[in-house]
Short mmCIF file of C-alpha atoms in Angstrom, two decimals:
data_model
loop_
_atom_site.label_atom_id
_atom_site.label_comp_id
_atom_site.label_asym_id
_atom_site.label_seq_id
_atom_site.Cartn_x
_atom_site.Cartn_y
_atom_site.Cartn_z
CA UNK A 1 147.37 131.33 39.54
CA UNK A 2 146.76 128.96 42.93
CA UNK A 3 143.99 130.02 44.69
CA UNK A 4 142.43 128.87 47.53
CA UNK A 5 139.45 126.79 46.94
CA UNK A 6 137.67 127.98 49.99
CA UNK A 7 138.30 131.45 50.54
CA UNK A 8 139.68 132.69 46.79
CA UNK A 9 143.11 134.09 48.81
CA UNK A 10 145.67 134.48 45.99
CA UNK A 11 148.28 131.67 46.62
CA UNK A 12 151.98 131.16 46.18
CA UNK A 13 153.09 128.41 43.41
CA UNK A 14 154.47 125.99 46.28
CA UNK A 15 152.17 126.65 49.00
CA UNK A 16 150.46 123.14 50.31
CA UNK A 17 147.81 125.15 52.81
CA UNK A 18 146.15 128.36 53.19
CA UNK A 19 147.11 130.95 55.86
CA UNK A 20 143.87 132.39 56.07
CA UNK A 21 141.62 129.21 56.52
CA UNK A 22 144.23 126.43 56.47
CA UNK A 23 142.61 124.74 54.03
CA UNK A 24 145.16 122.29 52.08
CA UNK A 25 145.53 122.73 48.33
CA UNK A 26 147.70 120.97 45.75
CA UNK A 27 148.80 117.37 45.87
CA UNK A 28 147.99 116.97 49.55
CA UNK A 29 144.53 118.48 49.06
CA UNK A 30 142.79 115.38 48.99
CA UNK A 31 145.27 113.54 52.38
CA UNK A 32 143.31 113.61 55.60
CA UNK A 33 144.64 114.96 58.81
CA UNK A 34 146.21 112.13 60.96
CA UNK A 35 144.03 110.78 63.68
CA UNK A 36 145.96 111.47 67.34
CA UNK A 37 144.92 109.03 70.20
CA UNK A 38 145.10 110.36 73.56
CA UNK A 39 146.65 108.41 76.19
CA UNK A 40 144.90 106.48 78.44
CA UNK A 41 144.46 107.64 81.84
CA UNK A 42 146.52 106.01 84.66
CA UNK A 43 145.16 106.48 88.17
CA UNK A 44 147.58 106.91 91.11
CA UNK A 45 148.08 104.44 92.85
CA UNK A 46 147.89 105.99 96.22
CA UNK A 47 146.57 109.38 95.45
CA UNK A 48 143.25 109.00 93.80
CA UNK A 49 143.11 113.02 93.15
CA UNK A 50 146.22 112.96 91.73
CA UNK A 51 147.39 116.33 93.80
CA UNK A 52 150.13 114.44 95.58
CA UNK A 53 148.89 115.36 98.69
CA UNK A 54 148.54 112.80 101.54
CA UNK A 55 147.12 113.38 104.66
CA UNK A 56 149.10 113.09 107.84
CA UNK A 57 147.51 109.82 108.77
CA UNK A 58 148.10 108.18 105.09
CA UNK A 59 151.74 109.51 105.26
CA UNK A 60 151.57 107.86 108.68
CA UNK A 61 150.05 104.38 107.50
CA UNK A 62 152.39 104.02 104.30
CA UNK A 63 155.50 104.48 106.29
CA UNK A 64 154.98 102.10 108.92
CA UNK A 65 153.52 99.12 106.58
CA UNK A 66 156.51 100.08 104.40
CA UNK A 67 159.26 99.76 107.80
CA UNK A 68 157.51 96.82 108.89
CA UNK A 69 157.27 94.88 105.45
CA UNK A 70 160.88 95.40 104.51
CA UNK A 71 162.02 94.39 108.04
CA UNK A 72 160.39 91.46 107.67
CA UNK A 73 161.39 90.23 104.34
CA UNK A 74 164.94 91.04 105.43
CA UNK A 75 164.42 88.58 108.82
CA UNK A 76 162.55 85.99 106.46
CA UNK A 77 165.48 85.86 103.65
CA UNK A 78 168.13 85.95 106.47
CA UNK A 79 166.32 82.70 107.96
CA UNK A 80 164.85 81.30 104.64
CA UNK A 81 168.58 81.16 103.58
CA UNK A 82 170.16 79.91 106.90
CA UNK A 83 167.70 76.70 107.00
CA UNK A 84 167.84 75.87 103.43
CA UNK A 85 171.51 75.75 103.08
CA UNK A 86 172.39 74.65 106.88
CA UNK A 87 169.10 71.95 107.33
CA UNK A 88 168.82 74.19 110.86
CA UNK A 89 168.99 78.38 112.00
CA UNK A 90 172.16 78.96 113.40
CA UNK A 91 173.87 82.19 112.41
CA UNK A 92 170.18 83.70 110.73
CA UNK A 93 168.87 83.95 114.34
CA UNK A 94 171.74 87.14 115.21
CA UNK A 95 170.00 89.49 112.10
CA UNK A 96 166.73 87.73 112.96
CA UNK A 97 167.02 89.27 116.55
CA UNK A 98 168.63 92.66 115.72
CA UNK A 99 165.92 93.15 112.72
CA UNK A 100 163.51 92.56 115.81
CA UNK A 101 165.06 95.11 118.08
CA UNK A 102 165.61 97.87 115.57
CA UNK A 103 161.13 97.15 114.51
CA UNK A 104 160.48 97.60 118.36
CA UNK A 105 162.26 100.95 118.61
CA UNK A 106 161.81 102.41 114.72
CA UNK A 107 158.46 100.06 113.47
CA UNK A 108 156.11 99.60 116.80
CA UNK A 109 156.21 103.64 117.71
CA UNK A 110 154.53 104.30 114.33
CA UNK A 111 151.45 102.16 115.44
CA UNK A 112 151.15 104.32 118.87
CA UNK A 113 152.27 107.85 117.54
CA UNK A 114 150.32 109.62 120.54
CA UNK A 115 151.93 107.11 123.19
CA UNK A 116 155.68 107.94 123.25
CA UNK A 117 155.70 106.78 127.25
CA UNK A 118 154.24 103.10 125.70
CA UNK A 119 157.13 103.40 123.07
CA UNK A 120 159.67 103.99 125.27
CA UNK A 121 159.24 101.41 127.60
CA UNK A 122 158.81 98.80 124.68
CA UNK A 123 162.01 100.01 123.70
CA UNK A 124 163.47 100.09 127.14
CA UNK A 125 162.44 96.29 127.53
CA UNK A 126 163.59 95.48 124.02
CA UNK A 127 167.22 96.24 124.49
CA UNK A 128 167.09 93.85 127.52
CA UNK A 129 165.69 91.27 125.38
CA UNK A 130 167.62 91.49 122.79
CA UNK A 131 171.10 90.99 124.66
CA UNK A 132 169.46 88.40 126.67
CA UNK A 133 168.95 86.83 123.13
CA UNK A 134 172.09 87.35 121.99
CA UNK A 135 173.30 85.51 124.80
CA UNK A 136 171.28 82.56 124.63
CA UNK A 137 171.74 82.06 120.74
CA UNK A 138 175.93 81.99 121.92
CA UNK A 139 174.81 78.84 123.86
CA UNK A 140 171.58 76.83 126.19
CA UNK A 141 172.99 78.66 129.38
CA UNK A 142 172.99 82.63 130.11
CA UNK A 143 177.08 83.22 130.67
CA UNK A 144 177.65 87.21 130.36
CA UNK A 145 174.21 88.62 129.92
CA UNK A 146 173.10 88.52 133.89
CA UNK A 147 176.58 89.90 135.16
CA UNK A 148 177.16 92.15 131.83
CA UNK A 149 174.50 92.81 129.43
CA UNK A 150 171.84 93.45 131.64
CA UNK A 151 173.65 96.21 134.10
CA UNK A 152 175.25 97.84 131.06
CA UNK A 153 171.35 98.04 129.42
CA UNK A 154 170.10 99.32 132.89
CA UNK A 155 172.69 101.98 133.03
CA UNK A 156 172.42 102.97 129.53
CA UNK A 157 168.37 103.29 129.63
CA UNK A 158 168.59 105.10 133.16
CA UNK A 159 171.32 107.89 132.61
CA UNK A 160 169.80 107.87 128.71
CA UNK A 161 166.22 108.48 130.11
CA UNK A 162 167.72 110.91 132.44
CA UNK A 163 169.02 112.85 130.01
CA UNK A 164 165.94 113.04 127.97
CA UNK A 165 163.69 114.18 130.95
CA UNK A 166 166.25 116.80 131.76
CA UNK A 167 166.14 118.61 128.31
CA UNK A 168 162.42 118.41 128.24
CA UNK A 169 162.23 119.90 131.84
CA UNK A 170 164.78 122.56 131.31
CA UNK A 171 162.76 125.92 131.51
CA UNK A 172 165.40 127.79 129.83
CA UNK A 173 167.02 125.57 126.61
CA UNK A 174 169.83 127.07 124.94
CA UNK A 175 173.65 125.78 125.82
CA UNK A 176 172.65 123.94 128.69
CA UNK A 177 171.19 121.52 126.66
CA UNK A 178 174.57 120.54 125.01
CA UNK A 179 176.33 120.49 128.56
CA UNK A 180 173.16 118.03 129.92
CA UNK A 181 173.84 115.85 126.89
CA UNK A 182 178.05 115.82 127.14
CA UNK A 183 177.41 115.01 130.48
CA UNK A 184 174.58 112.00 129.72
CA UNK A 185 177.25 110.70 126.94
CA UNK A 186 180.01 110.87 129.95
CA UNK A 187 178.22 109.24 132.73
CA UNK A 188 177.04 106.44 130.43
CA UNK A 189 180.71 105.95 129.11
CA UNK A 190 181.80 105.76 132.60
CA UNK A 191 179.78 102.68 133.25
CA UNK A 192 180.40 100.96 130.38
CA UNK A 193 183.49 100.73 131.59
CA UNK A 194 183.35 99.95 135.07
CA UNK A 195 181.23 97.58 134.19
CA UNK A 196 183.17 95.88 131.63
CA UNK A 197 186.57 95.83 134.02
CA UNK A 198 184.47 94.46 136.73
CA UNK A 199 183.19 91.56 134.22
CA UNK A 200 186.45 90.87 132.46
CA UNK A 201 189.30 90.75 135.29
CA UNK A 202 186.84 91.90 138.59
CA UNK A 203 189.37 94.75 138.75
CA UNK A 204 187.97 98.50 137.67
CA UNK A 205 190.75 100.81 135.57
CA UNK A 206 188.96 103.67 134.03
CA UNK A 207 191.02 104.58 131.27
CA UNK A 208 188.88 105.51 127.89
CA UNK A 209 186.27 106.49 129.67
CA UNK A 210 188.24 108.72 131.90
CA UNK A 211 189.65 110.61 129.33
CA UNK A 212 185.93 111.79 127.48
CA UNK A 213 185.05 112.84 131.04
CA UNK A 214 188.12 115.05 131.07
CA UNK A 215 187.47 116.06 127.66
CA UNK A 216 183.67 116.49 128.10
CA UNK A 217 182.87 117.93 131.80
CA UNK A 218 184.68 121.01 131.35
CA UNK A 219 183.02 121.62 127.95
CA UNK A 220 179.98 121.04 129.54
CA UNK A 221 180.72 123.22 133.03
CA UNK A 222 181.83 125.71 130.74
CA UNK A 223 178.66 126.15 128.63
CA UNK A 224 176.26 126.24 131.71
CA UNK A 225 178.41 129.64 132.63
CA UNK A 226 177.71 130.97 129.68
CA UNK A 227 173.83 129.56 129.73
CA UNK A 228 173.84 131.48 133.22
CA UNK A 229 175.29 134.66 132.63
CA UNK A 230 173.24 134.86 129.35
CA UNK A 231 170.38 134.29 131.16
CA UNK A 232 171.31 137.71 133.40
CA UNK A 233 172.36 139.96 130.56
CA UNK A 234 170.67 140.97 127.71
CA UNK A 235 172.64 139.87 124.64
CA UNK A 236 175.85 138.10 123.72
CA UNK A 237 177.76 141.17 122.90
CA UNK A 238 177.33 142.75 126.66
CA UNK A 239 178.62 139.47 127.81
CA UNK A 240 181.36 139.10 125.21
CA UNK A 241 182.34 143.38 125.36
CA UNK A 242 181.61 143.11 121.62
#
């Protein structure tokens, strides 16, 4: 008879512990029980609680340092490469200035979150900069940025600006904000290329350009109808007899 040593409970011929006590009996009486280790304990790296849960202002920080370290590795291996295999920067300085640009209008309003007036204008002045860049890395002199670049930026920024202001000023948003934007995308299509015609042969066709405003303006004349007569009935289905 096998009994347990412990608590006398009657056991089975091949039984190697007691369900009672769990006491082990037979050949692995005498084994101890393995010894388990825990883990050691890593701490976060950025989240010292280890909740996962950052504050606005830390999600705030790590995303800019992040935008603004990889954008400038990127700029540095662009030129690194360019001067070590040339002897001189020639072709780095194009990604070198658009890296730049895209930092100014993505990287520099993270450091001025509650300023988007500041950010704007940096932005503004940025794209101006950058084509005037552009322009000088093609050669010493300025040759298409004064009569080209900088009216096309101008035009771009004021009609772009314009259309911002009016969909924040709208009092009533619904589809008058798409017709405000169709007709911010037409007007600034429009001078790109009268101003482009005017550069290249002095001579203004509008041809592209001409057909989004055909293609646009009624879209957009059509929605602020139906933004108007909205606004003087009370639902959709009055105004559609649905």
């Amino acid at each position: 008879m096998n009994l347990c040593p412990n608590c006398g409970v009657d056991l089975g011929d091949e039984a190697r512990a007691c369900p009672l006590c769990g006491v082990r009996v037979g050949p692995d009486a005498d084994k101890s029980e393995p010894v388990i280790h825990p883990l050691p304990r890593i701490e976060p790296l950025f989240d010292p609680d280890g909740k996962g849960n950052f504050t606005p202002r830390e999600k705030l920080f790590i995303t800019r340092e992040v935008i603004t370290v990889c954008m400038a590795i990127a700029a540095g291996s662009a030129a690194a490469i360019n001067y070590l295999v040339s002897g001189h920067l020639t072709w780095s300085l194009y990604p070198v200035a658009s890296i730049a640009f895209v930092w100014l209008c993505v990287g520099f309003p993270l450091y001025i979150p509650k300023r988007p007036g500041v950010a704007l204008t940096v932005a503004a002045l940025g794209l101006i900069g950058f084509l005037g860049a552009l322009d000088l890395i093609d050669g010493p002199n300025y040759t298409w940025f004064l009569d080209l670049g900088l009216p096309l930026a101008l035009s771009i920024e004021v009609f772009g600006i314009g259309t911002v202001l009016a969909v924040v000023k709208a009092r009533r948003k619904g589809l008058n904000i798409v017709s405000i934007i169709l007709f911010g995308i037409t007007a600034i299509c429009l001078s790109i290329e009268y101003l482009t015609d005017r550069f290249q042969s002095g001579e203004v066709h509008l041809q592209w350009s001409s057909i989004v405003a055909f293609a646009l303006v009624p879209v957009g004349i059509f929605l602020v109808y139906i933004h108007l007569r909205i606004a003087t009935t009370t639902s959709l289905r009055k105004f559609f007899h649905v």
